[in-house]
CSV table of C-alpha atoms in Angstrom, one decimal:
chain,number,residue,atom,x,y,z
A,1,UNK,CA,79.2,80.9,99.7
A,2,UNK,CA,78.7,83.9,97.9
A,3,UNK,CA,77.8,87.2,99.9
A,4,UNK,CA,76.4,90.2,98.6
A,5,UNK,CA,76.3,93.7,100.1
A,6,UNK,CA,72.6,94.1,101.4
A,7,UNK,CA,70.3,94.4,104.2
A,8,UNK,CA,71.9,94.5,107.8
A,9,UNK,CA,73.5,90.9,108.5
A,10,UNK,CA,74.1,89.1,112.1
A,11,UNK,CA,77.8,88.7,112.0
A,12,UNK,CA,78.9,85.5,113.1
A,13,UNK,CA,81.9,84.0,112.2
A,14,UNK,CA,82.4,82.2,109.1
A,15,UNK,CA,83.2,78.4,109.2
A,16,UNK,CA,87.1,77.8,108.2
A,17,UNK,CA,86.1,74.8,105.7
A,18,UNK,CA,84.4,77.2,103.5
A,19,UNK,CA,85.1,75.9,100.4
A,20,UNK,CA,85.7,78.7,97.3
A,21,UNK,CA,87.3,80.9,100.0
A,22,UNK,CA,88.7,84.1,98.1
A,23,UNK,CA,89.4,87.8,98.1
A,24,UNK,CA,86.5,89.9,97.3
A,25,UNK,CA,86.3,93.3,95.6
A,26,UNK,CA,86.0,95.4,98.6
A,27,UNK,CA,89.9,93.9,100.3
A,28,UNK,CA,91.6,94.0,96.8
A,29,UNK,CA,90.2,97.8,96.7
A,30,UNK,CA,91.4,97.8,100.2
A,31,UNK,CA,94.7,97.2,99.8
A,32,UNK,CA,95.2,98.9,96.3
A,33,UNK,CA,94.7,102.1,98.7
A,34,UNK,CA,97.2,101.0,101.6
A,35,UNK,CA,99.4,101.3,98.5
A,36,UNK,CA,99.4,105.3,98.3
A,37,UNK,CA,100.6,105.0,101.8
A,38,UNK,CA,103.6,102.1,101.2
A,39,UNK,CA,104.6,104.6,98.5
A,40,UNK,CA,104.7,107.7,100.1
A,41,UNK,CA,107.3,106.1,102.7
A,42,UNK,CA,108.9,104.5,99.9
A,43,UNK,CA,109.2,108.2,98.0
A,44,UNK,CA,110.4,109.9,101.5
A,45,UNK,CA,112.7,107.1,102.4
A,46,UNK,CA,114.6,108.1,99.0
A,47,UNK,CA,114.7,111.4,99.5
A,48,UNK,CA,116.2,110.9,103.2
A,49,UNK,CA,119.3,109.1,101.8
A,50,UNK,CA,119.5,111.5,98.9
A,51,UNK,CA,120.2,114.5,101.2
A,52,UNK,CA,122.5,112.2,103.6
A,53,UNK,CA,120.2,111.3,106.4
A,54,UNK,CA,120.2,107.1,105.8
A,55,UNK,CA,119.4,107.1,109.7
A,56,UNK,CA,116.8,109.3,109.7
A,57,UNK,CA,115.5,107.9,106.5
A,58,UNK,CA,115.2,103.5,107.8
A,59,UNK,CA,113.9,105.1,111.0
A,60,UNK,CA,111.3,107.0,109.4
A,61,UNK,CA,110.5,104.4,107.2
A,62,UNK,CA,110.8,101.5,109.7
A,63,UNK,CA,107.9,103.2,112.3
A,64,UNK,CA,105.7,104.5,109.0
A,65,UNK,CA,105.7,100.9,107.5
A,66,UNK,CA,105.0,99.1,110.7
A,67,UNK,CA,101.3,101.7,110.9
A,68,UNK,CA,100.7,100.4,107.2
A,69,UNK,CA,101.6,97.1,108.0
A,70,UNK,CA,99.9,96.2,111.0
A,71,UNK,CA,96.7,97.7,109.8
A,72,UNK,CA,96.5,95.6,106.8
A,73,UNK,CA,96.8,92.6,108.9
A,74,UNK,CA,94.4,93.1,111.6
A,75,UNK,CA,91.9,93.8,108.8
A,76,UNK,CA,92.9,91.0,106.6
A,77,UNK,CA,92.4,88.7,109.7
A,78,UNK,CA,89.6,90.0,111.1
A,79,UNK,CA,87.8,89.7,107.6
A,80,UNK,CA,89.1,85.8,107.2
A,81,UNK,CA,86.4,85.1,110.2
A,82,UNK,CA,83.7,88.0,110.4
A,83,UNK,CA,83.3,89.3,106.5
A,84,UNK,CA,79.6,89.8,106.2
A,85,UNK,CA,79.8,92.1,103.4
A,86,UNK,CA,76.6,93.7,104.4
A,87,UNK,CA,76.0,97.6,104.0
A,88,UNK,CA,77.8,98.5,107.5
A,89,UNK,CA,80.7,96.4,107.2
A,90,UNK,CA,81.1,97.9,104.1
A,91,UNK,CA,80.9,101.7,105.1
A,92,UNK,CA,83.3,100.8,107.9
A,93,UNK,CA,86.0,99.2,105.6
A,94,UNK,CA,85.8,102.3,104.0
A,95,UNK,CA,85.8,104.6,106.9
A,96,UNK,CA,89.1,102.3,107.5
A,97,UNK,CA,90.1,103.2,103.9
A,98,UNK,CA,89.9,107.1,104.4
A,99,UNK,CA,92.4,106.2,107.4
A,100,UNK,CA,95.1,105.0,105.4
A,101,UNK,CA,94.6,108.0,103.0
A,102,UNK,CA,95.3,110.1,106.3
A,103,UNK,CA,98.1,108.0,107.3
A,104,UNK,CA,99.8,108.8,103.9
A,105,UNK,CA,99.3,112.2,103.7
A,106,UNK,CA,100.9,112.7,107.1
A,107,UNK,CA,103.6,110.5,106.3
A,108,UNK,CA,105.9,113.9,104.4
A,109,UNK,CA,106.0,115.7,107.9
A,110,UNK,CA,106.3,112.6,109.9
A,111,UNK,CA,109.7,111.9,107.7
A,112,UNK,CA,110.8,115.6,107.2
A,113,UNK,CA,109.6,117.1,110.5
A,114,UNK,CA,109.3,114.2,113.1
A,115,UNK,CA,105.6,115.2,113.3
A,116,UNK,CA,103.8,112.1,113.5
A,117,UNK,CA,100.2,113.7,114.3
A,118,UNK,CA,98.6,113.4,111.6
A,119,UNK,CA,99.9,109.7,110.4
A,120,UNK,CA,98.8,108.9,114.0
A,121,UNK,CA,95.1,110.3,113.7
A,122,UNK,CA,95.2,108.3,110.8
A,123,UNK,CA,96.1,105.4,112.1
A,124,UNK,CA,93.4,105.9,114.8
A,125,UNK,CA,91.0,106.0,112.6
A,126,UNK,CA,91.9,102.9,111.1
A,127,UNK,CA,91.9,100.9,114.3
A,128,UNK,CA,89.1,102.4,115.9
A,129,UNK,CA,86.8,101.5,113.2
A,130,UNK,CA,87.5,98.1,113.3
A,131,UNK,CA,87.2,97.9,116.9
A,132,UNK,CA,83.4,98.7,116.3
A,133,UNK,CA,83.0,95.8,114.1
A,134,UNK,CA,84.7,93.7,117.1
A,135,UNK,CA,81.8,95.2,119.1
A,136,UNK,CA,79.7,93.7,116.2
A,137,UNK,CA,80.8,90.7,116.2
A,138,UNK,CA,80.8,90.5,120.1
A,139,UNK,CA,77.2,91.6,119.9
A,140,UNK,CA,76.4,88.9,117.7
A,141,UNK,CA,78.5,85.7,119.1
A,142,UNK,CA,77.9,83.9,123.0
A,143,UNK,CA,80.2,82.2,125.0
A,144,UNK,CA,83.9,82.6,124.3
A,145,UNK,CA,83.7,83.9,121.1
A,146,UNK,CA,82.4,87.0,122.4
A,147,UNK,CA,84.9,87.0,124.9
A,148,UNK,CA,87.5,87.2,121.8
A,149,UNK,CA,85.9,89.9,120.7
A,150,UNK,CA,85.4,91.9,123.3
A,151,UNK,CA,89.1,91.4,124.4
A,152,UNK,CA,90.2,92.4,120.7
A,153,UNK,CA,88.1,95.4,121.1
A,154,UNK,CA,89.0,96.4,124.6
A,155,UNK,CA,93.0,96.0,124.1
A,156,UNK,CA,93.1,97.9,120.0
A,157,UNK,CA,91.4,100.9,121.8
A,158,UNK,CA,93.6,100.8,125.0
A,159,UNK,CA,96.9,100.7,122.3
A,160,UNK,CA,95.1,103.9,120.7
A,161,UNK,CA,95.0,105.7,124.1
A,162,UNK,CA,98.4,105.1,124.5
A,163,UNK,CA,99.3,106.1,121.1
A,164,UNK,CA,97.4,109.3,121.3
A,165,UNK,CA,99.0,110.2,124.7
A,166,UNK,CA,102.2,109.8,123.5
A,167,UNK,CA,102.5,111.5,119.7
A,168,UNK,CA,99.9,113.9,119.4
A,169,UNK,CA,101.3,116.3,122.4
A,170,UNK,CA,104.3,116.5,120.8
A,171,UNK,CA,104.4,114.9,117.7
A,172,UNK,CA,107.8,113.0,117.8
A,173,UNK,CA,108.0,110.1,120.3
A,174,UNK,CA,110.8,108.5,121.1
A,175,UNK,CA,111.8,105.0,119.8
A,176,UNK,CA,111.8,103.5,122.6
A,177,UNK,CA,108.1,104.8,123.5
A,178,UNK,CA,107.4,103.5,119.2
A,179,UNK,CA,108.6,100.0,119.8
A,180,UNK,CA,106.7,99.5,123.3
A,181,UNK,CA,103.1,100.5,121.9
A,182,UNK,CA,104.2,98.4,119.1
A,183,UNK,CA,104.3,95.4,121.2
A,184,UNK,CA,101.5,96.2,122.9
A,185,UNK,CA,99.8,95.9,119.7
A,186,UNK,CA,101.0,92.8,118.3
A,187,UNK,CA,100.2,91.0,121.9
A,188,UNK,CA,96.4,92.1,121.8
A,189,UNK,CA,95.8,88.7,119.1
A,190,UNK,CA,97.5,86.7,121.4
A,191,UNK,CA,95.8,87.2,124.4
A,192,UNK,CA,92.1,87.6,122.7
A,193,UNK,CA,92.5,84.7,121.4
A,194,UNK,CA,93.1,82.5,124.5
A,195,UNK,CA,89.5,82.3,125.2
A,196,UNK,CA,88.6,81.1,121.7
A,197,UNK,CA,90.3,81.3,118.3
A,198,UNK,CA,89.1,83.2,115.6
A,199,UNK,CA,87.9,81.0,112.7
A,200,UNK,CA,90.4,82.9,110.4
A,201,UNK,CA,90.3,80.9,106.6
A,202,UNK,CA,93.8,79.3,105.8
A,203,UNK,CA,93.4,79.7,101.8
A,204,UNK,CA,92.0,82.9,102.4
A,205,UNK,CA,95.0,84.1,104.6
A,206,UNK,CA,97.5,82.9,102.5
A,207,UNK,CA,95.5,84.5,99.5
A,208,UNK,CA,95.5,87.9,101.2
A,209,UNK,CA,99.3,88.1,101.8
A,210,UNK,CA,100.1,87.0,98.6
A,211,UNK,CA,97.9,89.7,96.7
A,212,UNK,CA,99.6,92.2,99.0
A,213,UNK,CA,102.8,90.8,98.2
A,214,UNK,CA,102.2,91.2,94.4
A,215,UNK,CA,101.2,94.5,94.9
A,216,UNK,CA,103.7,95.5,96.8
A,217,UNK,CA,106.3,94.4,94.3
A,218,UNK,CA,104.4,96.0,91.5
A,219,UNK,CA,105.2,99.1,93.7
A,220,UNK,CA,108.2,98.2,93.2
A,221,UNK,CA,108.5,98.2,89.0
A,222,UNK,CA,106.1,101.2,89.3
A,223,UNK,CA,108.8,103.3,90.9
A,224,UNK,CA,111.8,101.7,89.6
A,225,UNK,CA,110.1,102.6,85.6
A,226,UNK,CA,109.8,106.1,86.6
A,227,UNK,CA,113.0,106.6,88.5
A,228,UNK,CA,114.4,105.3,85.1
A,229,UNK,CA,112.0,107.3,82.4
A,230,UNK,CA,112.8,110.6,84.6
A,231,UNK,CA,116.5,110.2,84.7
A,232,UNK,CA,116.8,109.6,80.7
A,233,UNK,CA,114.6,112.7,80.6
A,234,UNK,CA,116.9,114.9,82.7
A,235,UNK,CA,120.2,113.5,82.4
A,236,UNK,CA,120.3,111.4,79.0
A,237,UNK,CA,122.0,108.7,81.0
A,238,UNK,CA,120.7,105.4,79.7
A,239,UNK,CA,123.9,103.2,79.1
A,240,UNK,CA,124.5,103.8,83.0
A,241,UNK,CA,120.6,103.1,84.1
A,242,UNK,CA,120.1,100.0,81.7
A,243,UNK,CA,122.3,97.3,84.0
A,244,UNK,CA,120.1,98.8,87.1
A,245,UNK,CA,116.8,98.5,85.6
A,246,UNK,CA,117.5,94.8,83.9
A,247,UNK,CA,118.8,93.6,87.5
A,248,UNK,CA,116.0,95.6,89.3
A,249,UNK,CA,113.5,93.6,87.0
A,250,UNK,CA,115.1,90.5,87.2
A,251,UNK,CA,115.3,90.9,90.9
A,252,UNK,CA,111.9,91.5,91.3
A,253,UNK,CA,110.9,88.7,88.7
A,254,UNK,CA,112.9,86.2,91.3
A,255,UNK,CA,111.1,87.2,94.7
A,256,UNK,CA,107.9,86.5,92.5
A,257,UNK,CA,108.4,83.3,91.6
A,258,UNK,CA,110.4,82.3,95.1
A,259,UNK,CA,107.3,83.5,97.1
A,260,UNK,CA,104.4,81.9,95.1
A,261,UNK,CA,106.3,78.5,94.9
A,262,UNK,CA,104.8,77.1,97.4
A,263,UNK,CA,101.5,76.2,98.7
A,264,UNK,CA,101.6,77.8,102.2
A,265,UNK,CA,97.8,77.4,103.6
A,266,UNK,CA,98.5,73.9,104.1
A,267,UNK,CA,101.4,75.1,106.9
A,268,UNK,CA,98.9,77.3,108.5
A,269,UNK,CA,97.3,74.6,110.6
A,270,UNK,CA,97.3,76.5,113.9
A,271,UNK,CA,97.5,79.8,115.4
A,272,UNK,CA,101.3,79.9,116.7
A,273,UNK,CA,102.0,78.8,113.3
A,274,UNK,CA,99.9,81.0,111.4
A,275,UNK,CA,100.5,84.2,113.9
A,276,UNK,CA,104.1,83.2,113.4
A,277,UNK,CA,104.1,83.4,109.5
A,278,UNK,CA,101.9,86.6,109.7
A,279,UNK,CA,104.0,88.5,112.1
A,280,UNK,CA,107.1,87.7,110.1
A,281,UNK,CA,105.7,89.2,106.9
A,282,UNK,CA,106.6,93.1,108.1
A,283,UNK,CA,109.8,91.8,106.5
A,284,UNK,CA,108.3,90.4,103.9
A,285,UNK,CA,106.5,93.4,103.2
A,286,UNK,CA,108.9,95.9,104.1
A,287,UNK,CA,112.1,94.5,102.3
A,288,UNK,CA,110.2,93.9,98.6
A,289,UNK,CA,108.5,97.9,99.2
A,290,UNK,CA,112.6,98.9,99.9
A,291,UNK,CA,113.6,97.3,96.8
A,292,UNK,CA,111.6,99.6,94.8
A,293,UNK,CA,113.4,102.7,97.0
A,294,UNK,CA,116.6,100.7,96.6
A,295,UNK,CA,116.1,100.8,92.9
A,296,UNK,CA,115.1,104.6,92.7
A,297,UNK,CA,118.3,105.3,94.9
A,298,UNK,CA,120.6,103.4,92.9
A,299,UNK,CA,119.2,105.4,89.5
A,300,UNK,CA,119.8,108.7,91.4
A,301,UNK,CA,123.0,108.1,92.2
A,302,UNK,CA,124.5,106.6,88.9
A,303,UNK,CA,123.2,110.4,87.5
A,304,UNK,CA,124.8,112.2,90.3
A,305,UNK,CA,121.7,113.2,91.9
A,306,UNK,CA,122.5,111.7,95.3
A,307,UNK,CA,125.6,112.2,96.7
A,308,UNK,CA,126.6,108.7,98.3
A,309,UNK,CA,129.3,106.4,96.6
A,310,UNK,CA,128.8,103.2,94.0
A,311,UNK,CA,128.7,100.8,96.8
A,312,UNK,CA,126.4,102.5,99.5
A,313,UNK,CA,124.2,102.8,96.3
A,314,UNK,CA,124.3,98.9,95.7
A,315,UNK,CA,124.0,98.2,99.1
A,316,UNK,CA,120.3,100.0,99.3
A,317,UNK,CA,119.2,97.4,96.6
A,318,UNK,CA,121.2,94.7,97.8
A,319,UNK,CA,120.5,94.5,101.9
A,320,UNK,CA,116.3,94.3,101.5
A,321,UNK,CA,116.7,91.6,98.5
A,322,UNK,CA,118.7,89.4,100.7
A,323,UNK,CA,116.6,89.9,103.7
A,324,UNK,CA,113.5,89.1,101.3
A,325,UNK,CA,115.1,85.9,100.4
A,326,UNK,CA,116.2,85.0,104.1
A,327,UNK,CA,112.6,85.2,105.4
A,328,UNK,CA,110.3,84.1,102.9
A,329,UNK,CA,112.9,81.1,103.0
A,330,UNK,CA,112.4,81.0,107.1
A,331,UNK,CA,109.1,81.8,106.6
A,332,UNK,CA,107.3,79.0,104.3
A,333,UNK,CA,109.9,77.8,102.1
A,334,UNK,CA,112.3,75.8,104.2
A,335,UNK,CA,109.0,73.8,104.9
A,336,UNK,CA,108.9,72.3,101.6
A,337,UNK,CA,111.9,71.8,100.8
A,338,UNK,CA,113.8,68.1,100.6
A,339,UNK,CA,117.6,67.7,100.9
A,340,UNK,CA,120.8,69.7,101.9
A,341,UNK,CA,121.1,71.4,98.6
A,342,UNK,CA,117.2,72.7,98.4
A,343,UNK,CA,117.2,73.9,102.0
A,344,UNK,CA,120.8,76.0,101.4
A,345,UNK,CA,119.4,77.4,98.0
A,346,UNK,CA,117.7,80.8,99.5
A,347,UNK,CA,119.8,81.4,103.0
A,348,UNK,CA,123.2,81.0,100.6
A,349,UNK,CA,121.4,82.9,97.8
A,350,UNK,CA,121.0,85.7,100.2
A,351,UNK,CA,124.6,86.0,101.2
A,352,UNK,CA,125.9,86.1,97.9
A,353,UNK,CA,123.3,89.0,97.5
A,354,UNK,CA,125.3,90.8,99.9
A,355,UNK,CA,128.4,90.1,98.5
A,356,UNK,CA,126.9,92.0,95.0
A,357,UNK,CA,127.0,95.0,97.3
A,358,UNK,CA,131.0,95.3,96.7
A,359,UNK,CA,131.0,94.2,92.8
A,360,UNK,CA,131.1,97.9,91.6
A,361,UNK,CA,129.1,100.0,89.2
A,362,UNK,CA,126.9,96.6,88.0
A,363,UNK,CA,125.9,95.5,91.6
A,364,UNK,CA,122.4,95.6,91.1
A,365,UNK,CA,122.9,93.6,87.5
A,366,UNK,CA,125.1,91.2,89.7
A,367,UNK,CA,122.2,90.9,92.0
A,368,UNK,CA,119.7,90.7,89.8
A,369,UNK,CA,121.7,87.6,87.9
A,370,UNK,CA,122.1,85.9,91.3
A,371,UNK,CA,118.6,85.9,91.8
A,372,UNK,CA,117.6,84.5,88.2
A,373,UNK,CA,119.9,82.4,89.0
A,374,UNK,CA,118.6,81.2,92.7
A,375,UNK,CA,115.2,80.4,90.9
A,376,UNK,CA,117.0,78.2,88.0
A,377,UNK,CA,118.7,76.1,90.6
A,378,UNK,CA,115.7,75.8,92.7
A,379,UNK,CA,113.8,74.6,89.7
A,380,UNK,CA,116.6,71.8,88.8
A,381,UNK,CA,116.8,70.7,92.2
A,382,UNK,CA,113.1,69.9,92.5
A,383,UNK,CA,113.0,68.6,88.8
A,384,UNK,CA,115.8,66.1,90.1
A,385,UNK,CA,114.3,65.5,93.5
A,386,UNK,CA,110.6,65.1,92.3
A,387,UNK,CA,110.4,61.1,91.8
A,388,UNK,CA,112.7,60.7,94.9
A,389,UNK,CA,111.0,62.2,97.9
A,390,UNK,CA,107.3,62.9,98.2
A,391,UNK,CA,106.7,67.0,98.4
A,392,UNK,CA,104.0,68.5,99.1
A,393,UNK,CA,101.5,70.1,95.7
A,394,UNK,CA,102.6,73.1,94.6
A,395,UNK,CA,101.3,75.1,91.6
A,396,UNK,CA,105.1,76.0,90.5
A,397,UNK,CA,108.3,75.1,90.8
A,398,UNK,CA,110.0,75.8,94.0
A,399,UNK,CA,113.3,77.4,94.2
């Protein structure tokens, strides 16, 4: 059903076997935005290592990633069941939108300084404005579904109290205090939607993190190509950068073709599944966006410009590409696959990954091959196993 931005709509929840389900403008704009702030804690988590602070750096870029990340997904979901695309929901997406723009402007101090205020005003922002459009929808619906709402909208602004008490007095919380507001936040779905689920769309869902996941990896060539192009500029180094940037490409080629091989929505039958899948994409997410860092680290140091050895180098490319392949493999793809030697392709994939890691000055090429490699056997194996066992459609081949 087509929907059109226009006069003040009653926003009720959309039925989940809408057929023709599919992104519109507004969420690809959306997330094209949350992408200024995936780079910006790409850019800093680079720099961290550079100077020798790796510790401070994954911290940094742990917390930042997890504001970006859960963000995207309460908006992804919440527009799965309530999109109205009328004039307000509009101007609150983008209200949401200039969040995210704060987010990533604050993200610099939060890495350099431990000042998280601004990324946190940001944040808030973000959340609060979608908590009116739970007050929408709560306005609009009767019986439990309002309850939902109401519950989603009482529990996202009790976590932005909490948040607000905690990092704007002094800017730099500890962990601890990080991971227990975190929680908080990912339980608020969980117990809003005891008293009715949201009619979130499965093709829809599985559309929206797979458009983020393609634009997260083209984050990923983007700053790869111009760690590259500003190295040859500077240093005239290309005989040393050419084995990083062909493995970096081929890696990121691979975890292309390994996520899109299946057709997930049909998994996503219930909401312990589907939360599940959801939840487990911050890995998803994070791992292909630390690639591209990976990748930028690993062309700095092969020109001297970060002092950290061959292997710590490799290891920056190598540890978020094997964690990529681990979970989209625990994720969705161990559900499609038939036989010993199709389940073992990804986990063992992964772990020879790893082992790139000590293979020298080519690790990343190593890596890369691997990878290219990982999809070619995935391909042969369900080539071979295709008139054998039953498996579910799929669009592509399946490593």
């Amino acid at each position: 059903m087509a929907r059109t931005g226009g006069a003040l709509r009653r926003m009720t929840a959309r039925s989940r076997e809408e057929e023709h389900r599919a992104s519109t403008p507004l969420e690809l704009f959306f997330d094209l935005c949350f992408v200024v702030a995936v780079a910006q804690a790409g850019v800093r988590l680079v720099h961290a290592v550079a100077e020798r602070h790796p510790g401070h750096g994954v911290t940094g870029y742990l917390l930042v990633f997890f504001a970006i990340w859960w963000a995207w997904v309460n908006f992804s979901w919440f527009a799965s069941a309530y999109d109205t695309d009328d004039v307000p929901y509009r101007i609150t997406t983008l209200v949401q939108i200039v969040g995210v723009l704060m987010l990533a402007a604050g993200v610099p101090r939060a890495f350099d300084d431990g000042d998280f205020r601004l990324t946190v005003c940001g944040y808030a922002v973000m959340r609060l404005a979608l908590v009116t459009q739970w007050l929408r929808a709560a306005w609009a619906e009767s019986g439990d579904a309002r309850q939902t709402a109401l519950r989603y909208a009482f529990g996202v602004t009790l976590c932005q109290v909490g948040w607000m008490a905690l990092l704007l007095p002094h800017g730099a919380p500890p962990v601890r205090a990080f991971v227990l507001l975190a929680v908080a936040e990912m339980s608020v779905p969980a117990l809003a939607e005891r008293a009715a689920p949201t009619t979130w769309h499965p093709h829809h869902i599985a559309e929206r993190y797979g458009l983020f996941t393609i634009i997260v990896l083209g984050e990923s060539v983007s700053s790869a190509t111009i760690a590259v192009q500003s190295a040859v500029d500077e240093h005239d180094a290309l005989g040393e950068l050419l084995p990083i940037a062909v493995g970096g490409l081929l890696i990121v080629f691979a975890a292309w073709w390994i996520y899109f091989a299946v057709p997930i929505h049909d998994h996503l039958a219930s909401n312990r599944q589907a939360f599940l899948w959801g939840y487990g994409h911050y890995a998803v997410f994070g791992s292909a966006a630390a690639i591209g860092a990976g990748l930028e680290i690993a062309v700095e140091q092969a020109v001297g410009s970060a002092e950290i050895s061959t292997r710590a180098a490799a290891g920056w490319v190598t540890v978020p590409t094997a964690v990529f392949l681990f979970t989209v493999w625990v994720l969705h793809a161990r559900h499609y696959k038939r036989g010993v030697a199709q389940q073992l392709n990804l986990p063992v994939s992964a772990v020879v990954v790893l082992a790139c890691t000590f293979t020298g000055s080519h690790a990343v090429l190593w890596a890369g091959l691997v990878c290219a490699a990982t999809v070619a056997l995935g391909v042969t194996l369900q080539t071979r196993g295709a008139g054998q066992t039953p498996v579910a459609p799929s669009s592509s081949p399946t490593p």
